[in-house]
PDB file of C-alpha atoms in Angstrom:
ATOM      1  CA  MET A  18       0.000   0.000   0.000  1.00 60.00           C
ATOM      2  CA  ASN A  19       1.457   3.324  -1.065  1.00 75.00           C
ATOM      3  CA  ASN A  20       1.210   6.120   1.405  1.00 82.00           C
ATOM      4  CA  ARG A  21       2.991   9.343   2.147  1.00 82.00           C
ATOM      5  CA  ARG A  22       5.317   7.785   4.766  1.00 81.00           C
ATOM      6  CA  ASN A  23       6.602   5.081   2.352  1.00 83.00           C
ATOM      7  CA  PHE A  24       7.080   7.652  -0.400  1.00 83.00           C
ATOM      8  CA  LEU A  25       9.093  10.016   1.810  1.00 84.00           C
ATOM      9  CA  SER A  26      11.266   7.253   3.248  1.00 84.00           C
ATOM     10  CA  GLY A  27      12.027   5.932  -0.266  1.00 83.00           C
ATOM     11  CA  ALA A  28      12.775   9.415  -1.579  1.00 85.00           C
ATOM     12  CA  GLY A  29      15.033  10.076   1.414  1.00 84.00           C
ATOM     13  CA  ALA A  30      16.940   6.838   0.847  1.00 84.00           C
ATOM     14  CA  ILE A  31      17.486   7.638  -2.831  1.00 85.00           C
ATOM     15  CA  THR A  32      18.569  11.210  -2.040  1.00 84.00           C
ATOM     16  CA  GLY A  33      21.001   9.953   0.603  1.00 78.00           C
ATOM     17  CA  ALA A  34      22.506   7.430  -1.803  1.00 74.00           C
ATOM     18  CA  VAL A  35      22.988  10.080  -4.492  1.00 74.00           C
ATOM     19  CA  LEU A  36      24.596  12.500  -2.030  1.00 74.00           C
ATOM     20  CA  ALA A  37      26.900   9.815  -0.647  1.00 69.00           C
ATOM     21  CA  ALA A  38      28.026   8.817  -4.143  1.00 67.00           C
ATOM     22  CA  SER A  39      28.700  12.351  -5.357  1.00 70.00           C
ATOM     23  CA  VAL A  40      31.858  14.258  -4.496  1.00 68.00           C
ATOM     24  CA  SER A  41      32.053  18.016  -4.857  1.00 69.00           C
ATOM     25  CA  LYS A  42      34.579  19.749  -7.108  1.00 70.00           C
ATOM     26  CA  VAL A  43      36.056  21.477  -4.061  1.00 72.00           C
ATOM     27  CA  ALA A  44      36.760  18.128  -2.406  1.00 72.00           C
ATOM     28  CA  MET A  45      38.305  16.788  -5.616  1.00 71.00           C
ATOM     29  CA  ALA A  46      40.545  19.872  -5.921  1.00 75.00           C
ATOM     30  CA  ALA A  47      42.010  19.147  -2.487  1.00 75.00           C
ATOM     31  CA  LEU A  48      43.239  15.693  -3.595  1.00 74.00           C
ATOM     32  CA  PRO A  49      46.827  15.507  -4.902  1.00 76.00           C
ATOM     33  CA  GLU A  50      47.284  14.725  -8.562  1.00 76.00           C
ATOM     34  CA  PRO A  51      48.479  11.207  -9.386  1.00 72.00           C
ATOM     35  CA  VAL A  52      52.069  10.804 -10.504  1.00 72.00           C
ATOM     36  CA  LEU A  53      52.276  10.184 -14.223  1.00 74.00           C
ATOM     37  CA  GLN A  54      55.169   8.227 -15.679  1.00 69.00           C
ATOM     38  CA  THR A  55      55.208   8.644 -19.441  1.00 76.00           C
ATOM     39  CA  LYS A  56      58.384   6.590 -20.056  1.00 76.00           C
ATOM     40  CA  PRO A  57      59.504   3.232 -18.646  1.00 72.00           C
ATOM     41  CA  ASP A  58      62.951   4.654 -17.884  1.00 75.00           C
ATOM     42  CA  THR A  59      64.378   4.447 -14.390  1.00 71.00           C
ATOM     43  CA  MET A  60      67.056   6.560 -12.797  1.00 67.00           C
ATOM     44  CA  PRO A  61      70.569   5.427 -13.751  1.00 71.00           C
ATOM     45  CA  PRO A  62      72.721   4.155 -10.876  1.00 66.00           C
ATOM     46  CA  LEU A  63      75.038   6.652  -9.227  1.00 68.00           C
ATOM     47  CA  VAL A  64      78.680   6.329 -10.296  1.00 69.00           C
ATOM     48  CA  PRO A  65      81.623   7.883  -8.418  1.00 68.00           C
ATOM     49  CA  ALA A  66      83.344  10.782 -10.185  1.00 75.00           C
ATOM     50  CA  THR A  67      86.759   9.114  -9.993  1.00 78.00           C
ATOM     51  CA  GLY A  68      87.941   5.526  -9.915  1.00 72.00           C
ATOM     52  CA  ARG A  69      86.104   2.314 -10.646  1.00 72.00           C
ATOM     53  CA  PRO A  70      82.339   2.094 -10.170  1.00 67.00           C
ATOM     54  CA  TYR A  71      81.677   0.674  -6.722  1.00 69.00           C
ATOM     55  CA  ASN A  72      78.370  -0.186  -5.109  1.00 69.00           C
ATOM     56  CA  PRO A  73      78.868  -1.751  -1.666  1.00 70.00           C
ATOM     57  CA  VAL A  74      76.490  -4.438  -0.477  1.00 71.00           C
ATOM     58  CA  VAL A  75      74.504  -3.482   2.615  1.00 69.00           C
ATOM     59  CA  THR A  76      73.513  -6.393   4.847  1.00 71.00           C
ATOM     60  CA  LEU A  77      70.449  -6.019   7.016  1.00 70.00           C
ATOM     61  CA  ASN A  78      71.898  -7.726  10.074  1.00 68.00           C
ATOM     62  CA  GLY A  79      75.337  -6.118   9.746  1.00 66.00           C
ATOM     63  CA  TRP A  80      77.061  -9.476   9.146  1.00 70.00           C
ATOM     64  CA  THR A  81      79.127  -9.914   5.983  1.00 73.00           C
ATOM     65  CA  LEU A  82      80.779 -13.008   4.582  1.00 76.00           C
ATOM     66  CA  PRO A  83      84.578 -13.063   4.987  1.00 80.00           C
ATOM     67  CA  TRP A  84      86.594 -13.123   1.766  1.00 83.00           C
ATOM     68  CA  ARG A  85      90.172 -13.288   0.525  1.00 90.00           C
ATOM     69  CA  MET A  86      91.914 -12.011  -2.577  1.00 91.00           C
ATOM     70  CA  ASN A  87      92.993 -14.703  -5.043  1.00 91.00           C
ATOM     71  CA  GLN A  88      94.907 -13.376  -8.077  1.00 92.00           C
ATOM     72  CA  GLY A  89      93.119 -10.031  -7.926  1.00 90.00           C
ATOM     73  CA  VAL A  90      89.647 -11.545  -7.483  1.00 91.00           C
ATOM     74  CA  LYS A  91      87.586 -11.645  -4.286  1.00 87.00           C
ATOM     75  CA  GLU A  92      87.000 -15.242  -3.248  1.00 90.00           C
ATOM     76  CA  PHE A  93      84.206 -16.173  -0.864  1.00 86.00           C
ATOM     77  CA  HIS A  94      83.811 -19.523   0.888  1.00 83.00           C
ATOM     78  CA  LEU A  95      80.240 -20.353   1.764  1.00 82.00           C
ATOM     79  CA  VAL A  96      79.503 -23.768   3.239  1.00 83.00           C
ATOM     80  CA  ALA A  97      75.958 -25.153   3.364  1.00 87.00           C
ATOM     81  CA  GLU A  98      75.289 -27.385   6.355  1.00 91.00           C
ATOM     82  CA  PRO A  99      72.344 -28.793   8.305  1.00 92.00           C
ATOM     83  CA  VAL A 100      71.148 -26.559  11.132  1.00 91.00           C
ATOM     84  CA  VAL A 101      68.687 -27.441  13.905  1.00 92.00           C
ATOM     85  CA  ARG A 102      66.443 -24.565  15.065  1.00 90.00           C
ATOM     86  CA  GLU A 103      63.851 -24.618  17.833  1.00 91.00           C
ATOM     87  CA  MET A 104      60.823 -22.884  16.299  1.00 90.00           C
ATOM     88  CA  ALA A 105      58.597 -23.275  19.366  1.00 93.00           C
ATOM     89  CA  PRO A 106      59.132 -24.910  22.746  1.00 95.00           C
ATOM     90  CA  GLY A 107      59.632 -28.593  22.006  1.00 94.00           C
ATOM     91  CA  PHE A 108      59.412 -28.144  18.202  1.00 95.00           C
ATOM     92  CA  LYS A 109      62.771 -28.461  16.472  1.00 93.00           C
ATOM     93  CA  ALA A 110      63.184 -28.060  12.725  1.00 92.00           C
ATOM     94  CA  HIS A 111      66.037 -29.462  10.645  1.00 93.00           C
ATOM     95  CA  LEU A 112      67.041 -26.797   8.096  1.00 92.00           C
ATOM     96  CA  TRP A 113      69.793 -26.061   5.636  1.00 90.00           C
ATOM     97  CA  GLY A 114      71.891 -23.095   6.617  1.00 87.00           C
ATOM     98  CA  TYR A 115      75.120 -21.228   6.036  1.00 82.00           C
ATOM     99  CA  LYS A 116      77.750 -20.616   8.713  1.00 75.00           C
ATOM    100  CA  GLY A 117      75.431 -22.003  11.412  1.00 78.00           C
ATOM    101  CA  GLN A 118      72.558 -19.665  10.505  1.00 79.00           C
ATOM    102  CA  SER A 119      69.360 -20.409   8.609  1.00 82.00           C
ATOM    103  CA  PRO A 120      68.071 -17.841   6.106  1.00 76.00           C
ATOM    104  CA  GLY A 121      64.540 -16.576   6.335  1.00 70.00           C
TER     105      GLY A 121
END
């Protein structure tokens, strides 16, 4: 049965939905513009002004692998070995690791 109360509640719901979906031009002007990249180019790596190009490796835990020079070439010795780690009390996992540590 159509009556005035049903009509007004339906009209109010539709008006509310339209207002919620619309955004004013003032609100849109306050949003920052998206960054546009017109080329797939990336920034070239930084190269020192003098000498050979050098980009040191940064380790997250501050631990680096020891090395030695062999005929002018850096030589690293990395040995993979089984490592046992306790993941939770009473739960031990057998993992592969390097230098007594397990990655990950």
